């Protein structure tokens, strides 16, 4: 039976963002320009400030295998706020940066997903999306379609589907994910080093303890059945060592 671990109270978070498709027609008609503000809803490793900084300013994340060129505008987010998104988080495919499964978001899946909304420019969002798609910065995305319809499949690959989750403080909330659903995904267990970064982001954004992050992450599709709460908590804990941390799996 899955381990049950106590959690500490967390600070309040913003309400679940409604998926409003389409966004207000007036907003959709005036798609943001390069310097206009938008919210980027990060649900995986980019919840962590140091990880996101590699996309913004360039560099290699701790334990990562890729050097990022950064954005044309390397300034940090103007604000960052904790949010919950409707849908499901799951792990699938094979990460070129971390090894093991990657985090994806299904906006139509069950439940809610703790995330962090970063207030960036539309140009910064475009450059982060380009780096996630395996390219480099320099081309601004046309956000008109995703604002009108809520979904814009820019290609068949990973992180090539843009999603608009509504608005926050009158500004669109955007993210990117895969074009397939959770039911269609090729699930794959994530590695400990990747989960450590996501857990750090959950602590940054939502004030979660390592125990609470372990309960959440070990039960996501792709991780469940490969990690237990106990083995993941041991891998995430400082100076834990052990085979679970080294292998990225961990059956008791």
PDB file of C-alpha atoms in Angstrom:
ATOM      1  CA  UNK A   1       0.000   0.000   0.000  1.00  0.00           C
ATOM      2  CA  UNK A   2       1.257   3.503  -0.822  1.00  0.00           C
ATOM      3  CA  UNK A   3       2.902   5.319   2.056  1.00  0.00           C
ATOM      4  CA  UNK A   4       0.911   8.122   3.651  1.00  0.00           C
ATOM      5  CA  UNK A   5       3.008  10.986   4.969  1.00  0.00           C
ATOM      6  CA  UNK A   6       1.857  13.991   7.008  1.00  0.00           C
ATOM      7  CA  UNK A   7       1.996  17.433   5.448  1.00  0.00           C
ATOM      8  CA  UNK A   8       2.302  20.872   6.910  1.00  0.00           C
ATOM      9  CA  UNK A   9      -0.197  23.672   6.199  1.00  0.00           C
ATOM     10  CA  UNK A  10       0.594  25.694   3.088  1.00  0.00           C
ATOM     11  CA  UNK A  11       0.098  29.370   2.426  1.00  0.00           C
ATOM     12  CA  UNK A  12      -3.051  30.327   0.503  1.00  0.00           C
ATOM     13  CA  UNK A  13      -2.951  30.023  -3.269  1.00  0.00           C
ATOM     14  CA  UNK A  14      -4.973  31.688  -5.970  1.00  0.00           C
ATOM     15  CA  UNK A  15      -8.207  30.066  -7.140  1.00  0.00           C
ATOM     16  CA  UNK A  16      -8.208  27.537  -9.942  1.00  0.00           C
ATOM     17  CA  UNK A  17      -7.915  29.361 -13.246  1.00  0.00           C
ATOM     18  CA  UNK A  18     -10.980  28.814 -15.426  1.00  0.00           C
ATOM     19  CA  UNK A  19     -10.451  27.613 -18.963  1.00  0.00           C
ATOM     20  CA  UNK A  20     -12.278  30.320 -20.864  1.00  0.00           C
ATOM     21  CA  UNK A  21     -12.401  29.505 -24.547  1.00  0.00           C
ATOM     22  CA  UNK A  22     -12.480  31.811 -26.322  1.00  0.00           C
ATOM     23  CA  UNK A  23     -10.880  34.572 -24.301  1.00  0.00           C
ATOM     24  CA  UNK A  24     -12.691  37.911 -24.378  1.00  0.00           C
ATOM     25  CA  UNK A  25     -12.969  38.747 -28.119  1.00  0.00           C
ATOM     26  CA  UNK A  26     -11.517  42.196 -27.503  1.00  0.00           C
ATOM     27  CA  UNK A  27      -8.424  40.599 -25.970  1.00  0.00           C
ATOM     28  CA  UNK A  28      -8.124  38.014 -28.738  1.00  0.00           C
ATOM     29  CA  UNK A  29      -8.475  40.673 -31.425  1.00  0.00           C
ATOM     30  CA  UNK A  30      -5.486  42.516 -30.009  1.00  0.00           C
ATOM     31  CA  UNK A  31      -2.956  39.693 -29.687  1.00  0.00           C
ATOM     32  CA  UNK A  32      -0.062  40.852 -27.490  1.00  0.00           C
ATOM     33  CA  UNK A  33       3.020  42.269 -29.141  1.00  0.00           C
ATOM     34  CA  UNK A  34       6.588  41.322 -28.250  1.00  0.00           C
ATOM     35  CA  UNK A  35       6.821  43.659 -25.246  1.00  0.00           C
ATOM     36  CA  UNK A  36       3.270  43.195 -23.953  1.00  0.00           C
ATOM     37  CA  UNK A  37       2.809  41.287 -20.678  1.00  0.00           C
ATOM     38  CA  UNK A  38       1.424  37.749 -20.493  1.00  0.00           C
ATOM     39  CA  UNK A  39       1.405  35.060 -17.820  1.00  0.00           C
ATOM     40  CA  UNK A  40       3.374  31.873 -18.425  1.00  0.00           C
ATOM     41  CA  UNK A  41       1.903  29.041 -16.319  1.00  0.00           C
ATOM     42  CA  UNK A  42       4.763  26.644 -15.517  1.00  0.00           C
ATOM     43  CA  UNK A  43       3.672  23.254 -14.174  1.00  0.00           C
ATOM     44  CA  UNK A  44       6.988  21.326 -14.271  1.00  0.00           C
ATOM     45  CA  UNK A  45      10.598  22.217 -13.604  1.00  0.00           C
ATOM     46  CA  UNK A  46      10.090  25.853 -14.661  1.00  0.00           C
ATOM     47  CA  UNK A  47       8.223  26.491 -11.432  1.00  0.00           C
ATOM     48  CA  UNK A  48      11.718  26.624  -9.919  1.00  0.00           C
ATOM     49  CA  UNK A  49      13.267  30.092 -10.177  1.00  0.00           C
ATOM     50  CA  UNK A  50      16.813  28.878 -10.874  1.00  0.00           C
ATOM     51  CA  UNK A  51      15.609  26.520 -13.599  1.00  0.00           C
ATOM     52  CA  UNK A  52      13.580  29.235 -15.317  1.00  0.00           C
ATOM     53  CA  UNK A  53      16.605  31.550 -15.153  1.00  0.00           C
ATOM     54  CA  UNK A  54      18.421  29.241 -17.600  1.00  0.00           C
ATOM     55  CA  UNK A  55      15.695  29.815 -20.170  1.00  0.00           C
ATOM     56  CA  UNK A  56      15.707  33.559 -19.571  1.00  0.00           C
ATOM     57  CA  UNK A  57      19.405  34.334 -19.218  1.00  0.00           C
ATOM     58  CA  UNK A  58      21.030  31.227 -20.641  1.00  0.00           C
ATOM     59  CA  UNK A  59      22.970  28.485 -18.927  1.00  0.00           C
ATOM     60  CA  UNK A  60      22.783  24.868 -17.838  1.00  0.00           C
ATOM     61  CA  UNK A  61      20.437  23.796 -15.023  1.00  0.00           C
ATOM     62  CA  UNK A  62      21.846  21.872 -12.085  1.00  0.00           C
ATOM     63  CA  UNK A  63      21.993  18.152 -13.011  1.00  0.00           C
ATOM     64  CA  UNK A  64      20.818  18.987 -16.555  1.00  0.00           C
ATOM     65  CA  UNK A  65      22.528  17.939 -19.788  1.00  0.00           C
ATOM     66  CA  UNK A  66      21.754  20.934 -22.003  1.00  0.00           C
ATOM     67  CA  UNK A  67      23.066  24.490 -22.272  1.00  0.00           C
ATOM     68  CA  UNK A  68      20.304  27.005 -23.069  1.00  0.00           C
ATOM     69  CA  UNK A  69      20.905  30.158 -25.133  1.00  0.00           C
ATOM     70  CA  UNK A  70      18.408  32.239 -23.145  1.00  0.00           C
ATOM     71  CA  UNK A  71      15.869  34.820 -24.257  1.00  0.00           C
ATOM     72  CA  UNK A  72      16.415  38.008 -26.206  1.00  0.00           C
ATOM     73  CA  UNK A  73      15.124  39.760 -23.088  1.00  0.00           C
ATOM     74  CA  UNK A  74      16.829  38.137 -20.103  1.00  0.00           C
ATOM     75  CA  UNK A  75      15.030  40.081 -17.361  1.00  0.00           C
ATOM     76  CA  UNK A  76      13.423  38.021 -14.573  1.00  0.00           C
ATOM     77  CA  UNK A  77       9.631  37.804 -14.284  1.00  0.00           C
ATOM     78  CA  UNK A  78       7.913  40.927 -13.030  1.00  0.00           C
ATOM     79  CA  UNK A  79       5.852  38.776 -10.690  1.00  0.00           C
ATOM     80  CA  UNK A  80       5.377  35.104  -9.909  1.00  0.00           C
ATOM     81  CA  UNK A  81       2.234  33.778  -8.233  1.00  0.00           C
ATOM     82  CA  UNK A  82       1.020  30.293  -7.250  1.00  0.00           C
ATOM     83  CA  UNK A  83      -1.992  29.010  -9.186  1.00  0.00           C
ATOM     84  CA  UNK A  84      -3.867  25.779  -9.809  1.00  0.00           C
ATOM     85  CA  UNK A  85      -4.741  24.676 -13.313  1.00  0.00           C
ATOM     86  CA  UNK A  86      -7.671  22.417 -14.202  1.00  0.00           C
ATOM     87  CA  UNK A  87      -6.430  19.101 -15.576  1.00  0.00           C
ATOM     88  CA  UNK A  88      -3.719  16.501 -15.000  1.00  0.00           C
ATOM     89  CA  UNK A  89       0.076  16.308 -14.826  1.00  0.00           C
ATOM     90  CA  UNK A  90       1.768  13.179 -16.184  1.00  0.00           C
ATOM     91  CA  UNK A  91       5.233  11.969 -17.206  1.00  0.00           C
ATOM     92  CA  UNK A  92       5.979  10.602 -20.660  1.00  0.00           C
ATOM     93  CA  UNK A  93       8.618  10.146 -23.387  1.00  0.00           C
ATOM     94  CA  UNK A  94      12.354  10.576 -22.671  1.00  0.00           C
ATOM     95  CA  UNK A  95      13.901  13.861 -21.628  1.00  0.00           C
ATOM     96  CA  UNK A  96      17.057  14.940 -23.469  1.00  0.00           C
ATOM     97  CA  UNK A  97      18.004  17.110 -20.485  1.00  0.00           C
ATOM     98  CA  UNK A  98      17.228  14.940 -17.452  1.00  0.00           C
ATOM     99  CA  UNK A  99      16.706  11.422 -18.793  1.00  0.00           C
ATOM    100  CA  UNK A 100      13.478   9.602 -17.933  1.00  0.00           C
ATOM    101  CA  UNK A 101       9.961  10.906 -18.379  1.00  0.00           C
ATOM    102  CA  UNK A 102       9.089  14.566 -18.912  1.00  0.00           C
ATOM    103  CA  UNK A 103       6.221  16.506 -17.340  1.00  0.00           C
ATOM    104  CA  UNK A 104       3.228  17.205 -19.579  1.00  0.00           C
ATOM    105  CA  UNK A 105      -0.144  18.805 -18.930  1.00  0.00           C
ATOM    106  CA  UNK A 106      -3.547  17.609 -20.104  1.00  0.00           C
ATOM    107  CA  UNK A 107      -6.040  20.487 -19.638  1.00  0.00           C
ATOM    108  CA  UNK A 108      -8.942  18.070 -20.097  1.00  0.00           C
ATOM    109  CA  UNK A 109      -7.694  15.481 -17.576  1.00  0.00           C
ATOM    110  CA  UNK A 110      -9.150  14.962 -14.101  1.00  0.00           C
ATOM    111  CA  UNK A 111      -8.121  16.946 -11.052  1.00  0.00           C
ATOM    112  CA  UNK A 112      -6.029  20.087 -10.711  1.00  0.00           C
ATOM    113  CA  UNK A 113      -2.338  20.865 -11.192  1.00  0.00           C
ATOM    114  CA  UNK A 114      -0.323  23.145  -8.876  1.00  0.00           C
ATOM    115  CA  UNK A 115       1.602  25.593 -11.032  1.00  0.00           C
ATOM    116  CA  UNK A 116       3.361  28.930 -10.962  1.00  0.00           C
ATOM    117  CA  UNK A 117       2.366  31.852 -13.175  1.00  0.00           C
ATOM    118  CA  UNK A 118       5.308  34.018 -14.218  1.00  0.00           C
ATOM    119  CA  UNK A 119       4.562  37.503 -15.561  1.00  0.00           C
ATOM    120  CA  UNK A 120       6.736  37.855 -18.666  1.00  0.00           C
ATOM    121  CA  UNK A 121       6.594  39.601 -22.003  1.00  0.00           C
ATOM    122  CA  UNK A 122       5.055  37.861 -24.996  1.00  0.00           C
ATOM    123  CA  UNK A 123       8.536  37.849 -26.534  1.00  0.00           C
ATOM    124  CA  UNK A 124      10.002  36.055 -23.528  1.00  0.00           C
ATOM    125  CA  UNK A 125       7.183  33.491 -23.645  1.00  0.00           C
ATOM    126  CA  UNK A 126       7.915  32.924 -27.337  1.00  0.00           C
ATOM    127  CA  UNK A 127      11.622  32.417 -26.676  1.00  0.00           C
ATOM    128  CA  UNK A 128      11.014  30.000 -23.788  1.00  0.00           C
ATOM    129  CA  UNK A 129       8.578  28.013 -25.936  1.00  0.00           C
ATOM    130  CA  UNK A 130      11.118  27.931 -28.787  1.00  0.00           C
ATOM    131  CA  UNK A 131      13.796  26.519 -26.476  1.00  0.00           C
ATOM    132  CA  UNK A 132      11.358  23.919 -25.137  1.00  0.00           C
ATOM    133  CA  UNK A 133      10.587  22.969 -28.737  1.00  0.00           C
ATOM    134  CA  UNK A 134      14.296  22.354 -29.362  1.00  0.00           C
ATOM    135  CA  UNK A 135      15.039  25.592 -31.188  1.00  0.00           C
ATOM    136  CA  UNK A 136      16.445  28.983 -30.300  1.00  0.00           C
ATOM    137  CA  UNK A 137      15.082  32.442 -29.514  1.00  0.00           C
ATOM    138  CA  UNK A 138      14.281  35.093 -32.062  1.00  0.00           C
ATOM    139  CA  UNK A 139      10.835  34.426 -33.545  1.00  0.00           C
ATOM    140  CA  UNK A 140       7.672  35.762 -31.948  1.00  0.00           C
ATOM    141  CA  UNK A 141       4.752  33.369 -31.770  1.00  0.00           C
ATOM    142  CA  UNK A 142       1.426  34.435 -33.254  1.00  0.00           C
ATOM    143  CA  UNK A 143      -0.792  34.164 -30.180  1.00  0.00           C
ATOM    144  CA  UNK A 144      -4.000  35.094 -31.960  1.00  0.00           C
ATOM    145  CA  UNK A 145      -5.210  31.522 -32.508  1.00  0.00           C
ATOM    146  CA  UNK A 146      -4.603  30.322 -28.952  1.00  0.00           C
ATOM    147  CA  UNK A 147      -6.375  33.404 -27.557  1.00  0.00           C
ATOM    148  CA  UNK A 148      -9.388  32.842 -29.818  1.00  0.00           C
ATOM    149  CA  UNK A 149      -9.711  29.070 -29.434  1.00  0.00           C
ATOM    150  CA  UNK A 150      -7.770  28.158 -26.281  1.00  0.00           C
ATOM    151  CA  UNK A 151      -5.573  25.666 -28.160  1.00  0.00           C
ATOM    152  CA  UNK A 152      -3.074  26.016 -30.988  1.00  0.00           C
ATOM    153  CA  UNK A 153      -1.209  22.907 -32.204  1.00  0.00           C
ATOM    154  CA  UNK A 154       1.943  24.306 -33.771  1.00  0.00           C
ATOM    155  CA  UNK A 155       3.319  20.851 -34.587  1.00  0.00           C
ATOM    156  CA  UNK A 156       3.144  17.178 -33.624  1.00  0.00           C
ATOM    157  CA  UNK A 157       6.079  17.147 -31.207  1.00  0.00           C
ATOM    158  CA  UNK A 158       6.546  17.631 -27.498  1.00  0.00           C
ATOM    159  CA  UNK A 159       5.665  21.060 -26.089  1.00  0.00           C
ATOM    160  CA  UNK A 160       4.430  22.275 -29.486  1.00  0.00           C
ATOM    161  CA  UNK A 161       0.834  22.847 -28.411  1.00  0.00           C
ATOM    162  CA  UNK A 162      -0.046  26.228 -26.903  1.00  0.00           C
ATOM    163  CA  UNK A 163      -2.853  26.436 -24.341  1.00  0.00           C
ATOM    164  CA  UNK A 164      -4.659  29.513 -23.011  1.00  0.00           C
ATOM    165  CA  UNK A 165      -6.169  28.963 -19.566  1.00  0.00           C
ATOM    166  CA  UNK A 166      -8.091  32.212 -19.286  1.00  0.00           C
ATOM    167  CA  UNK A 167      -6.955  35.487 -17.776  1.00  0.00           C
ATOM    168  CA  UNK A 168      -5.367  36.682 -14.549  1.00  0.00           C
ATOM    169  CA  UNK A 169      -5.499  40.375 -13.684  1.00  0.00           C
ATOM    170  CA  UNK A 170      -6.845  40.928 -17.193  1.00  0.00           C
ATOM    171  CA  UNK A 171      -3.847  39.289 -18.915  1.00  0.00           C
ATOM    172  CA  UNK A 172      -3.856  35.937 -20.756  1.00  0.00           C
ATOM    173  CA  UNK A 173      -2.462  32.885 -18.976  1.00  0.00           C
ATOM    174  CA  UNK A 174      -0.515  30.683 -21.421  1.00  0.00           C
ATOM    175  CA  UNK A 175       1.397  27.442 -21.317  1.00  0.00           C
ATOM    176  CA  UNK A 176       2.553  24.719 -23.700  1.00  0.00           C
ATOM    177  CA  UNK A 177       2.276  20.947 -23.698  1.00  0.00           C
ATOM    178  CA  UNK A 178       2.019  17.945 -26.010  1.00  0.00           C
ATOM    179  CA  UNK A 179      -0.779  17.575 -28.602  1.00  0.00           C
ATOM    180  CA  UNK A 180      -1.924  14.229 -27.216  1.00  0.00           C
ATOM    181  CA  UNK A 181      -4.079  13.513 -24.159  1.00  0.00           C
ATOM    182  CA  UNK A 182      -3.118  11.652 -21.008  1.00  0.00           C
ATOM    183  CA  UNK A 183      -4.947   8.567 -22.295  1.00  0.00           C
ATOM    184  CA  UNK A 184      -2.837   8.607 -25.474  1.00  0.00           C
ATOM    185  CA  UNK A 185       0.520   9.301 -23.828  1.00  0.00           C
ATOM    186  CA  UNK A 186       3.544   6.973 -23.817  1.00  0.00           C
ATOM    187  CA  UNK A 187       4.096   7.115 -20.071  1.00  0.00           C
ATOM    188  CA  UNK A 188       7.628   6.936 -18.701  1.00  0.00           C
ATOM    189  CA  UNK A 189       8.992   7.242 -15.178  1.00  0.00           C
ATOM    190  CA  UNK A 190      10.898  10.472 -14.400  1.00  0.00           C
ATOM    191  CA  UNK A 191      14.388  10.534 -12.882  1.00  0.00           C
ATOM    192  CA  UNK A 192      15.100  11.715  -9.343  1.00  0.00           C
ATOM    193  CA  UNK A 193      17.134  14.739 -10.477  1.00  0.00           C
ATOM    194  CA  UNK A 194      14.196  16.004 -12.533  1.00  0.00           C
ATOM    195  CA  UNK A 195      11.727  15.434  -9.706  1.00  0.00           C
ATOM    196  CA  UNK A 196      14.039  17.294  -7.321  1.00  0.00           C
ATOM    197  CA  UNK A 197      13.776  20.381  -9.511  1.00  0.00           C
ATOM    198  CA  UNK A 198       9.983  20.139  -9.738  1.00  0.00           C
ATOM    199  CA  UNK A 199       9.759  19.615  -5.966  1.00  0.00           C
ATOM    200  CA  UNK A 200      11.925  22.710  -5.421  1.00  0.00           C
ATOM    201  CA  UNK A 201       9.488  24.638  -7.594  1.00  0.00           C
ATOM    202  CA  UNK A 202       6.534  23.419  -5.560  1.00  0.00           C
ATOM    203  CA  UNK A 203       8.329  24.643  -2.438  1.00  0.00           C
ATOM    204  CA  UNK A 204       9.120  27.993  -4.098  1.00  0.00           C
ATOM    205  CA  UNK A 205       5.620  28.551  -5.414  1.00  0.00           C
ATOM    206  CA  UNK A 206       3.296  26.857  -2.941  1.00  0.00           C
ATOM    207  CA  UNK A 207       5.362  26.442   0.214  1.00  0.00           C
ATOM    208  CA  UNK A 208       5.078  22.647   0.046  1.00  0.00           C
ATOM    209  CA  UNK A 209       7.273  20.450   2.190  1.00  0.00           C
ATOM    210  CA  UNK A 210       9.374  17.703   0.612  1.00  0.00           C
ATOM    211  CA  UNK A 211       6.910  15.200   2.049  1.00  0.00           C
ATOM    212  CA  UNK A 212       3.921  16.817   0.391  1.00  0.00           C
ATOM    213  CA  UNK A 213       5.754  17.116  -2.930  1.00  0.00           C
ATOM    214  CA  UNK A 214       6.619  13.412  -2.683  1.00  0.00           C
ATOM    215  CA  UNK A 215       2.987  12.444  -2.164  1.00  0.00           C
ATOM    216  CA  UNK A 216       1.933  14.495  -5.186  1.00  0.00           C
ATOM    217  CA  UNK A 217       4.684  13.555  -7.625  1.00  0.00           C
ATOM    218  CA  UNK A 218       4.859   9.841  -6.796  1.00  0.00           C
ATOM    219  CA  UNK A 219       1.175   9.446  -7.602  1.00  0.00           C
ATOM    220  CA  UNK A 220       1.202  11.152 -11.022  1.00  0.00           C
ATOM    221  CA  UNK A 221       0.730   8.926 -14.105  1.00  0.00           C
ATOM    222  CA  UNK A 222       4.114   7.759 -15.328  1.00  0.00           C
ATOM    223  CA  UNK A 223       5.669   8.046 -11.865  1.00  0.00           C
ATOM    224  CA  UNK A 224       3.084   5.885 -10.089  1.00  0.00           C
ATOM    225  CA  UNK A 225       4.152   2.243 -10.032  1.00  0.00           C
ATOM    226  CA  UNK A 226       7.838   3.174 -10.388  1.00  0.00           C
ATOM    227  CA  UNK A 227       8.150   5.515  -7.414  1.00  0.00           C
ATOM    228  CA  UNK A 228       6.492   5.138  -4.033  1.00  0.00           C
ATOM    229  CA  UNK A 229       5.969   8.067  -1.712  1.00  0.00           C
ATOM    230  CA  UNK A 230       8.591   6.636   0.658  1.00  0.00           C
ATOM    231  CA  UNK A 231      11.266   6.034  -1.980  1.00  0.00           C
ATOM    232  CA  UNK A 232      10.707   9.408  -3.622  1.00  0.00           C
ATOM    233  CA  UNK A 233      10.816  11.231  -0.309  1.00  0.00           C
ATOM    234  CA  UNK A 234      14.158   9.541   0.405  1.00  0.00           C
ATOM    235  CA  UNK A 235      15.469  10.599  -3.020  1.00  0.00           C
ATOM    236  CA  UNK A 236      14.317  14.199  -2.588  1.00  0.00           C
ATOM    237  CA  UNK A 237      15.541  14.623   0.963  1.00  0.00           C
ATOM    238  CA  UNK A 238      18.915  16.400   1.346  1.00  0.00           C
ATOM    239  CA  UNK A 239      21.915  14.047   1.451  1.00  0.00           C
ATOM    240  CA  UNK A 240      19.616  11.046   1.019  1.00  0.00           C
ATOM    241  CA  UNK A 241      21.859   9.123  -1.381  1.00  0.00           C
ATOM    242  CA  UNK A 242      20.806   5.546  -2.113  1.00  0.00           C
ATOM    243  CA  UNK A 243      19.881   3.641  -5.220  1.00  0.00           C
ATOM    244  CA  UNK A 244      16.533   5.370  -5.700  1.00  0.00           C
ATOM    245  CA  UNK A 245      18.233   8.699  -6.230  1.00  0.00           C
ATOM    246  CA  UNK A 246      20.749   7.207  -8.594  1.00  0.00           C
ATOM    247  CA  UNK A 247      18.425   5.152 -10.764  1.00  0.00           C
ATOM    248  CA  UNK A 248      15.325   7.302 -10.967  1.00  0.00           C
ATOM    249  CA  UNK A 249      13.092   4.432  -9.906  1.00  0.00           C
ATOM    250  CA  UNK A 250      12.349   3.121  -6.486  1.00  0.00           C
ATOM    251  CA  UNK A 251      10.178   0.201  -5.584  1.00  0.00           C
ATOM    252  CA  UNK A 252      10.072  -0.740  -1.906  1.00  0.00           C
TER     253      UNK A 252
END
